[in-house]
PDB file of C-alpha atoms and ligand atoms in Angstrom:
ATOM      1  CA  UNK A  94      74.171  81.966  73.762  1.00  0.00           C
ATOM      2  CA  UNK A  95      73.033  83.613  76.970  1.00  0.00           C
ATOM      3  CA  UNK A  96      71.800  81.740  79.989  1.00  0.00           C
ATOM      4  CA  UNK A  97      68.442  83.535  80.047  1.00  0.00           C
ATOM      5  CA  UNK A  98      66.791  84.839  76.981  1.00  0.00           C
ATOM      6  CA  UNK A  99      68.726  84.444  73.755  1.00  0.00           C
ATOM      7  CA  UNK A 100      66.182  85.540  71.140  1.00  0.00           C
ATOM      8  CA  UNK A 101      66.896  89.240  71.295  1.00  0.00           C
ATOM      9  CA  UNK A 102      63.643  89.560  69.310  1.00  0.00           C
ATOM     10  CA  UNK A 103      60.531  91.569  70.311  1.00  0.00           C
ATOM     11  CA  UNK A 104      58.128  89.526  72.219  1.00  0.00           C
ATOM     12  CA  UNK A 105      54.415  90.094  72.902  1.00  0.00           C
ATOM     13  CA  UNK A 106      53.421  90.215  76.561  1.00  0.00           C
ATOM     14  CA  UNK A 107      50.101  88.898  77.884  1.00  0.00           C
ATOM     15  CA  UNK A 108      48.420  92.306  77.477  1.00  0.00           C
ATOM     16  CA  UNK A 109      49.337  92.416  73.962  1.00  0.00           C
ATOM     17  CA  UNK A 110      52.064  95.136  74.359  1.00  0.00           C
ATOM     18  CA  UNK A 111      55.348  94.517  72.572  1.00  0.00           C
ATOM     19  CA  UNK A 112      58.248  94.353  75.020  1.00  0.00           C
ATOM     20  CA  UNK A 113      61.813  94.351  74.138  1.00  0.00           C
ATOM     21  CA  UNK A 114      63.466  91.277  75.726  1.00  0.00           C
ATOM     22  CA  UNK A 115      67.189  91.966  76.355  1.00  0.00           C
ATOM     23  CA  UNK A 116      69.676  89.117  76.641  1.00  0.00           C
ATOM     24  CA  UNK A 117      71.424  88.793  79.917  1.00  0.00           C
ATOM     25  CA  UNK A 118      74.836  87.299  79.935  1.00  0.00           C
ATOM     26  CA  UNK A 119      76.264  85.982  83.233  1.00  0.00           C
ATOM     27  CA  UNK A 120      79.970  87.030  83.707  1.00  0.00           C
ATOM     28  CA  UNK A 121      82.162  85.025  85.892  1.00  0.00           C
ATOM     29  CA  UNK A 122      84.756  86.832  87.992  1.00  0.00           C
ATOM     30  CA  UNK A 123      87.327  86.129  90.680  1.00  0.00           C
ATOM     31  CA  UNK A 124      85.905  88.262  93.468  1.00  0.00           C
ATOM     32  CA  UNK A 125      89.464  88.828  94.929  1.00  0.00           C
ATOM     33  CA  UNK A 126      91.342  90.021  91.992  1.00  0.00           C
ATOM     34  CA  UNK A 127      92.024  93.709  92.616  1.00  0.00           C
ATOM     35  CA  UNK A 128      92.276  95.930  90.506  1.00  0.00           C
ATOM     36  CA  UNK A 129      90.461  93.885  87.818  1.00  0.00           C
ATOM     37  CA  UNK A 130      87.620  92.334  89.776  1.00  0.00           C
ATOM     38  CA  UNK A 131      86.761  92.457  93.270  1.00  0.00           C
ATOM     39  CA  UNK A 132      83.819  93.026  95.613  1.00  0.00           C
ATOM     40  CA  UNK A 133      83.510  96.397  97.333  1.00  0.00           C
ATOM     41  CA  UNK A 134      82.490  96.897 101.084  1.00  0.00           C
ATOM     42  CA  UNK A 135      78.812  96.906  99.983  1.00  0.00           C
ATOM     43  CA  UNK A 136      79.087  93.612  98.296  1.00  0.00           C
ATOM     44  CA  UNK A 137      79.094  94.989  94.680  1.00  0.00           C
ATOM     45  CA  UNK A 138      81.443  93.602  92.093  1.00  0.00           C
ATOM     46  CA  UNK A 139      83.741  96.502  90.861  1.00  0.00           C
ATOM     47  CA  UNK A 140      87.135  96.826  89.021  1.00  0.00           C
ATOM     48  CA  UNK A 141      88.679  97.544  85.844  1.00  0.00           C
ATOM     49  CA  UNK A 142      87.312  94.453  84.148  1.00  0.00           C
ATOM     50  CA  UNK A 143      83.886  94.890  85.811  1.00  0.00           C
ATOM     51  CA  UNK A 144      83.589  98.320  84.687  1.00  0.00           C
ATOM     52  CA  UNK A 145      84.765  97.346  81.121  1.00  0.00           C
ATOM     53  CA  UNK A 146      82.008  94.808  80.750  1.00  0.00           C
ATOM     54  CA  UNK A 147      79.364  97.076  81.947  1.00  0.00           C
ATOM     55  CA  UNK A 148      80.430  99.664  79.349  1.00  0.00           C
ATOM     56  CA  UNK A 149      80.477  97.058  76.599  1.00  0.00           C
ATOM     57  CA  UNK A 150      77.144  95.739  77.555  1.00  0.00           C
ATOM     58  CA  UNK A 151      75.646  99.157  77.420  1.00  0.00           C
ATOM     59  CA  UNK A 152      77.145  99.841  73.912  1.00  0.00           C
ATOM     60  CA  UNK A 153      76.209  96.395  72.519  1.00  0.00           C
ATOM     61  CA  UNK A 154      72.831  96.341  74.193  1.00  0.00           C
ATOM     62  CA  UNK A 155      72.786  93.483  76.566  1.00  0.00           C
ATOM     63  CA  UNK A 156      72.479  93.014  80.351  1.00  0.00           C
ATOM     64  CA  UNK A 157      75.089  91.517  82.589  1.00  0.00           C
ATOM     65  CA  UNK A 158      74.955  89.752  85.901  1.00  0.00           C
ATOM     66  CA  UNK A 159      78.318  89.612  87.456  1.00  0.00           C
ATOM     67  CA  UNK A 160      78.966  86.644  89.864  1.00  0.00           C
ATOM     68  CA  UNK A 161      82.088  85.604  91.686  1.00  0.00           C
ATOM     69  CA  UNK A 162      83.249  82.064  90.932  1.00  0.00           C
ATOM     70  CA  UNK A 163      86.042  80.009  92.482  1.00  0.00           C
ATOM     71  CA  UNK A 164      89.022  80.666  90.089  1.00  0.00           C
ATOM     72  CA  UNK A 165      90.169  77.019  89.677  1.00  0.00           C
ATOM     73  CA  UNK A 166      86.681  75.984  88.698  1.00  0.00           C
ATOM     74  CA  UNK A 167      85.869  78.995  86.467  1.00  0.00           C
ATOM     75  CA  UNK A 168      86.556  77.362  83.140  1.00  0.00           C
ATOM     76  CA  UNK A 169      84.438  74.257  84.115  1.00  0.00           C
ATOM     77  CA  UNK A 170      81.622  76.695  85.200  1.00  0.00           C
ATOM     78  CA  UNK A 171      81.868  78.318  81.704  1.00  0.00           C
ATOM     79  CA  UNK A 172      81.908  74.973  79.917  1.00  0.00           C
ATOM     80  CA  UNK A 173      78.843  73.843  82.017  1.00  0.00           C
ATOM     81  CA  UNK A 174      76.887  76.959  81.090  1.00  0.00           C
ATOM     82  CA  UNK A 175      76.733  78.329  84.642  1.00  0.00           C
ATOM     83  CA  UNK A 176      78.414  81.552  83.314  1.00  0.00           C
ATOM     84  CA  UNK A 177      78.638  82.963  79.800  1.00  0.00           C
ATOM     85  CA  UNK A 178      82.072  84.336  80.067  1.00  0.00           C
ATOM     86  CA  UNK A 179      85.075  84.865  82.234  1.00  0.00           C
ATOM     87  CA  UNK A 180      86.125  88.490  82.430  1.00  0.00           C
ATOM     88  CA  UNK A 181      88.676  88.641  85.238  1.00  0.00           C
ATOM     89  CA  UNK A 182      92.384  89.119  84.243  1.00  0.00           C
ATOM     90  CA  UNK A 183      92.492  85.719  82.538  1.00  0.00           C
ATOM     91  CA  UNK A 184      95.674  85.082  80.446  1.00  0.00           C
ATOM     92  CA  UNK A 185      95.161  83.682  77.105  1.00  0.00           C
ATOM     93  CA  UNK A 186      97.031  80.307  77.193  1.00  0.00           C
ATOM     94  CA  UNK A 187      97.417  77.440  74.665  1.00  0.00           C
ATOM     95  CA  UNK A 188      96.110  75.010  77.311  1.00  0.00           C
ATOM     96  CA  UNK A 189      92.872  77.106  77.838  1.00  0.00           C
ATOM     97  CA  UNK A 190      92.408  77.552  74.000  1.00  0.00           C
ATOM     98  CA  UNK A 191      91.890  73.849  73.810  1.00  0.00           C
ATOM     99  CA  UNK A 192      88.714  74.257  75.842  1.00  0.00           C
ATOM    100  CA  UNK A 193      87.527  77.780  75.169  1.00  0.00           C
ATOM    101  CA  UNK A 194      87.776  80.779  72.909  1.00  0.00           C
ATOM    102  CA  UNK A 195      89.226  84.177  73.921  1.00  0.00           C
ATOM    103  CA  UNK A 196      88.452  87.580  72.732  1.00  0.00           C
ATOM    104  CA  UNK A 197      90.976  89.937  71.246  1.00  0.00           C
ATOM    105  CA  UNK A 198      93.641  90.787  73.971  1.00  0.00           C
ATOM    106  CA  UNK A 199      92.912  93.918  76.081  1.00  0.00           C
ATOM    107  CA  UNK A 200      95.896  93.902  78.488  1.00  0.00           C
ATOM    108  CA  UNK A 201      99.476  92.853  78.824  1.00  0.00           C
ATOM    109  CA  UNK A 202     101.215  91.582  82.007  1.00  0.00           C
ATOM    110  CA  UNK A 203     104.266  89.797  83.408  1.00  0.00           C
ATOM    111  CA  UNK A 204     104.518  87.619  86.413  1.00  0.00           C
ATOM    112  CA  UNK A 205     106.231  89.018  89.564  1.00  0.00           C
ATOM    113  CA  UNK A 206     107.944  87.525  92.349  1.00  0.00           C
ATOM    114  CA  UNK A 207     107.516  88.699  95.960  1.00  0.00           C
ATOM    115  CA  UNK A 208     109.246  87.974  99.376  1.00  0.00           C
ATOM    116  CA  UNK A 209     108.817  88.812 103.053  1.00  0.00           C
ATOM    117  CA  UNK A 210     111.057  91.770 103.842  1.00  0.00           C
ATOM    118  CA  UNK A 211     112.685  89.792 106.793  1.00  0.00           C
ATOM    119  CA  UNK A 212     114.430  87.653 104.125  1.00  0.00           C
ATOM    120  CA  UNK A 213     116.948  88.972 101.624  1.00  0.00           C
ATOM    121  CA  UNK A 214     115.998  86.446  98.950  1.00  0.00           C
ATOM    122  CA  UNK A 215     117.090  87.196  95.297  1.00  0.00           C
ATOM    123  CA  UNK A 216     115.739  86.010  92.068  1.00  0.00           C
ATOM    124  CA  UNK A 217     118.581  83.408  92.055  1.00  0.00           C
ATOM    125  CA  UNK A 218     117.116  82.028  95.296  1.00  0.00           C
ATOM    126  CA  UNK A 219     113.694  81.774  93.641  1.00  0.00           C
ATOM    127  CA  UNK A 220     115.120  79.993  90.620  1.00  0.00           C
ATOM    128  CA  UNK A 221     117.200  77.600  92.810  1.00  0.00           C
ATOM    129  CA  UNK A 222     114.190  75.496  93.701  1.00  0.00           C
ATOM    130  CA  UNK A 223     115.488  75.169  97.320  1.00  0.00           C
ATOM    131  CA  UNK A 224     112.724  77.370  98.802  1.00  0.00           C
ATOM    132  CA  UNK A 225     109.010  77.254  99.201  1.00  0.00           C
ATOM    133  CA  UNK A 226     106.891  79.052  96.473  1.00  0.00           C
ATOM    134  CA  UNK A 227     103.259  79.795  96.694  1.00  0.00           C
ATOM    135  CA  UNK A 228     100.775  80.450  93.933  1.00  0.00           C
ATOM    136  CA  UNK A 229      97.089  80.728  93.440  1.00  0.00           C
ATOM    137  CA  UNK A 230      95.629  77.346  92.105  1.00  0.00           C
ATOM    138  CA  UNK A 231      94.898  77.249  88.395  1.00  0.00           C
ATOM    139  CA  UNK A 232      96.892  80.358  87.407  1.00  0.00           C
ATOM    140  CA  UNK A 233      99.460  81.013  84.739  1.00  0.00           C
ATOM    141  CA  UNK A 234     101.958  81.848  87.416  1.00  0.00           C
ATOM    142  CA  UNK A 235     101.489  78.377  88.844  1.00  0.00           C
ATOM    143  CA  UNK A 236     101.834  76.936  85.370  1.00  0.00           C
ATOM    144  CA  UNK A 237     105.069  78.826  84.908  1.00  0.00           C
ATOM    145  CA  UNK A 238     106.547  77.298  87.978  1.00  0.00           C
ATOM    146  CA  UNK A 239     105.459  73.803  87.141  1.00  0.00           C
ATOM    147  CA  UNK A 240     107.027  74.008  83.649  1.00  0.00           C
ATOM    148  CA  UNK A 241     110.132  75.868  84.483  1.00  0.00           C
ATOM    149  CA  UNK A 242     111.048  74.694  87.921  1.00  0.00           C
ATOM    150  CA  UNK A 243     109.432  71.340  88.610  1.00  0.00           C
ATOM    151  CA  UNK A 244     109.129  69.648  85.274  1.00  0.00           C
ATOM    152  CA  UNK A 245     112.784  70.583  84.557  1.00  0.00           C
ATOM    153  CA  UNK A 246     113.766  68.800  87.959  1.00  0.00           C
ATOM    154  CA  UNK A 247     115.181  71.966  89.469  1.00  0.00           C
ATOM    155  CA  UNK A 248     112.520  72.035  92.356  1.00  0.00           C
ATOM    156  CA  UNK A 249     110.911  69.192  94.157  1.00  0.00           C
ATOM    157  CA  UNK A 250     107.160  69.292  93.773  1.00  0.00           C
ATOM    158  CA  UNK A 251     106.788  69.378  97.603  1.00  0.00           C
ATOM    159  CA  UNK A 252     108.376  72.874  97.640  1.00  0.00           C
ATOM    160  CA  UNK A 253     105.459  74.215  95.622  1.00  0.00           C
ATOM    161  CA  UNK A 254     102.356  75.241  97.475  1.00  0.00           C
ATOM    162  CA  UNK A 255      99.837  75.601  94.586  1.00  0.00           C
ATOM    163  CA  UNK A 256      96.543  74.801  96.102  1.00  0.00           C
ATOM    164  CA  UNK A 257      95.419  78.402  97.396  1.00  0.00           C
ATOM    165  CA  UNK A 258      92.076  79.334  96.139  1.00  0.00           C
ATOM    166  CA  UNK A 259      92.568  83.070  96.162  1.00  0.00           C
ATOM    167  CA  UNK A 260      95.761  85.202  96.142  1.00  0.00           C
ATOM    168  CA  UNK A 261      95.095  87.061  99.406  1.00  0.00           C
ATOM    169  CA  UNK A 262      95.516  83.525 101.068  1.00  0.00           C
ATOM    170  CA  UNK A 263      99.012  83.338  99.388  1.00  0.00           C
ATOM    171  CA  UNK A 264     100.191  86.839 100.492  1.00  0.00           C
ATOM    172  CA  UNK A 265      98.846  86.099 104.051  1.00  0.00           C
ATOM    173  CA  UNK A 266     101.160  82.944 104.081  1.00  0.00           C
ATOM    174  CA  UNK A 267     104.070  85.020 102.819  1.00  0.00           C
ATOM    175  CA  UNK A 268     103.568  87.466 105.590  1.00  0.00           C
ATOM    176  CA  UNK A 269     103.527  84.743 108.079  1.00  0.00           C
ATOM    177  CA  UNK A 270     106.582  83.182 106.656  1.00  0.00           C
ATOM    178  CA  UNK A 271     104.878  79.888 105.715  1.00  0.00           C
ATOM    179  CA  UNK A 272     106.220  80.354 102.288  1.00  0.00           C
ATOM    180  CA  UNK A 273     109.376  82.010 100.996  1.00  0.00           C
ATOM    181  CA  UNK A 274     108.141  83.317  97.635  1.00  0.00           C
ATOM    182  CA  UNK A 275     104.956  84.293  95.939  1.00  0.00           C
ATOM    183  CA  UNK A 276     104.359  84.418  92.175  1.00  0.00           C
ATOM    184  CA  UNK A 277     101.486  86.366  90.676  1.00  0.00           C
ATOM    185  CA  UNK A 278     100.436  88.766  87.858  1.00  0.00           C
ATOM    186  CA  UNK A 279     102.303  92.071  88.738  1.00  0.00           C
ATOM    187  CA  UNK A 280      99.265  94.450  89.014  1.00  0.00           C
ATOM    188  CA  UNK A 281      97.407  92.400  91.472  1.00  0.00           C
ATOM    189  CA  UNK A 282     100.732  91.535  93.309  1.00  0.00           C
ATOM    190  CA  UNK A 283     101.262  95.394  93.726  1.00  0.00           C
ATOM    191  CA  UNK A 284      97.793  95.567  95.309  1.00  0.00           C
ATOM    192  CA  UNK A 285      98.412  92.584  97.547  1.00  0.00           C
ATOM    193  CA  UNK A 286     101.676  93.742  98.979  1.00  0.00           C
ATOM    194  CA  UNK A 287     100.584  97.303  99.617  1.00  0.00           C
ATOM    195  CA  UNK A 288     101.025  98.356 103.255  1.00  0.00           C
ATOM    196  CA  UNK A 289     102.551  94.902 104.171  1.00  0.00           C
ATOM    197  CA  UNK A 290     106.196  94.007 104.955  1.00  0.00           C
ATOM    198  CA  UNK A 291     106.357  92.413 101.459  1.00  0.00           C
ATOM    199  CA  UNK A 292     108.223  93.335  98.255  1.00  0.00           C
ATOM    200  CA  UNK A 293     108.536  92.508  94.662  1.00  0.00           C
ATOM    201  CA  UNK A 294     112.046  91.360  93.955  1.00  0.00           C
ATOM    202  CA  UNK A 295     111.663  90.540  90.217  1.00  0.00           C
ATOM    203  CA  UNK A 296     109.624  90.108  87.221  1.00  0.00           C
ATOM    204  CA  UNK A 297     109.474  87.218  84.866  1.00  0.00           C
ATOM    205  CA  UNK A 298     108.842  88.256  81.152  1.00  0.00           C
ATOM    206  CA  UNK A 299     106.031  85.937  80.326  1.00  0.00           C
ATOM    207  CA  UNK A 300     104.438  88.572  78.127  1.00  0.00           C
ATOM    208  CA  UNK A 301     100.885  87.485  78.881  1.00  0.00           C
ATOM    209  CA  UNK A 302      97.721  88.867  77.337  1.00  0.00           C
ATOM    210  CA  UNK A 303      94.510  89.006  79.077  1.00  0.00           C
ATOM    211  CA  UNK A 304      91.322  88.059  77.107  1.00  0.00           C
ATOM    212  CA  UNK A 305      87.595  87.233  77.718  1.00  0.00           C
ATOM    213  CA  UNK A 306      87.088  83.544  77.768  1.00  0.00           C
ATOM    214  CA  UNK A 307      83.804  82.395  75.922  1.00  0.00           C
ATOM    215  CA  UNK A 308      82.487  78.897  75.065  1.00  0.00           C
ATOM    216  CA  UNK A 309      83.562  77.860  71.571  1.00  0.00           C
ATOM    217  CA  UNK A 310      79.933  77.434  70.528  1.00  0.00           C
ATOM    218  CA  UNK A 311      79.091  81.081  71.355  1.00  0.00           C
ATOM    219  CA  UNK A 312      80.546  82.442  68.107  1.00  0.00           C
ATOM    220  CA  UNK A 313      78.052  85.453  68.091  1.00  0.00           C
ATOM    221  CA  UNK A 314      79.006  86.456  71.674  1.00  0.00           C
ATOM    222  CA  UNK A 315      82.672  86.391  70.711  1.00  0.00           C
ATOM    223  CA  UNK A 316      82.033  88.818  67.928  1.00  0.00           C
ATOM    224  CA  UNK A 317      79.993  90.990  70.145  1.00  0.00           C
ATOM    225  CA  UNK A 318      82.720  91.077  72.801  1.00  0.00           C
ATOM    226  CA  UNK A 319      85.404  91.739  70.270  1.00  0.00           C
ATOM    227  CA  UNK A 320      83.478  94.555  68.817  1.00  0.00           C
ATOM    228  CA  UNK A 321      82.879  96.036  72.269  1.00  0.00           C
ATOM    229  CA  UNK A 322      86.463  95.686  73.252  1.00  0.00           C
ATOM    230  CA  UNK A 323      87.593  97.428  70.115  1.00  0.00           C
ATOM    231  CA  UNK A 324      85.301 100.338  70.735  1.00  0.00           C
ATOM    232  CA  UNK A 325      86.177 100.557  74.342  1.00  0.00           C
ATOM    233  CA  UNK A 326      89.923 100.672  73.800  1.00  0.00           C
ATOM    234  CA  UNK A 327      89.448 103.507  71.395  1.00  0.00           C
ATOM    235  CA  UNK A 328      87.190 105.453  73.617  1.00  0.00           C
ATOM    236  CA  UNK A 329      88.335 108.135  76.163  1.00  0.00           C
ATOM    237  CA  UNK A 330      86.702 106.027  78.888  1.00  0.00           C
ATOM    238  CA  UNK A 331      89.503 103.435  78.528  1.00  0.00           C
ATOM    239  CA  UNK A 332      92.001 106.001  79.757  1.00  0.00           C
ATOM    240  CA  UNK A 333      89.624 107.176  82.494  1.00  0.00           C
ATOM    241  CA  UNK A 334      89.378 103.447  83.709  1.00  0.00           C
ATOM    242  CA  UNK A 335      93.182 103.166  83.711  1.00  0.00           C
ATOM    243  CA  UNK A 336      93.531 106.289  85.884  1.00  0.00           C
ATOM    244  CA  UNK A 337      90.686 105.302  88.197  1.00  0.00           C
ATOM    245  CA  UNK A 338      92.291 101.868  88.776  1.00  0.00           C
ATOM    246  CA  UNK A 339      95.799 103.190  88.919  1.00  0.00           C
ATOM    247  CA  UNK A 340      97.026 101.314  85.911  1.00  0.00           C
ATOM    248  CA  UNK A 341      99.539 103.075  83.662  1.00  0.00           C
TER     249      UNK A 341
HETATM  250  N1  LIG B 237      96.400  85.971  84.606  1.00  0.00           N
HETATM  251  C1  LIG B 237      96.614  84.743  85.454  1.00  0.00           C
HETATM  252  C2  LIG B 237      95.815  83.645  84.850  1.00  0.00           C
HETATM  253  O1  LIG B 237      95.033  83.856  83.968  1.00  0.00           O
HETATM  254  C3  LIG B 237      96.154  85.045  86.946  1.00  0.00           C
HETATM  255  C4  LIG B 237      94.636  85.296  86.932  1.00  0.00           C
HETATM  256  C5  LIG B 237      94.105  85.207  88.226  1.00  0.00           C
HETATM  257  N2  LIG B 237      92.944  85.975  87.908  1.00  0.00           N
HETATM  258  C6  LIG B 237      92.017  85.962  88.740  1.00  0.00           C
HETATM  259  N3  LIG B 237      90.978  86.585  88.473  1.00  0.00           N
HETATM  260  N4  LIG B 237      92.187  85.470  90.009  1.00  0.00           N
HETATM  261  O2  LIG B 237      96.016  82.574  85.298  1.00  0.00           O
END
């Protein structure tokens, strides 16, 4: 249920006039996750996911308040009721499904690996575990490195810098050669390397799907979001959004 009014029923104001109370849901985003969710120069949340939830809200008749939340604390914030959903390029993972529900998938991505152009590193170098890899904390990319390079004994844990709170901090360190590789979802990686001496050298076929995370107890909200997403993905606006944010 929403953080503010959840009744959705007509209520009577003090002067006896019926006023329609609209439910407001608080949507948590990572404010530095271009092109899905970010904050424009005027401080307004924008992006593919932000525009999507605004469209869904209008169709389904609720209000949204969109607030940036630190990514590695975003599921705890959801569970604690500080936000009602996470709509910010979040991959549906088994680990997360233990804690929250996910909407139907709305997007597919793979992980990508980037280097600084001064180095000629290859994907074999990345997989060797001999170099320093950076990842945003609490991401599926970080989980991939842990499971495939660290838990397998290929890479010593100290070669993995995984405490960055945002991805721009990772790409900054790649630029300054404090790390050798960065791993991230490909669309935001493309945004992050643009205009910088950084390049994507490979993709990892993780075949991830993005979904909207919702508390397990909010069964009705899950249905509403699924209905909204189904409508959105069948609407011409979906294609417009893809074009606007350069996602083909
Ligand atoms: N898709 C990846 C994940 O779910 C990366 C997401 C990062 N998203 C963000 N809004 N920072 O872990």
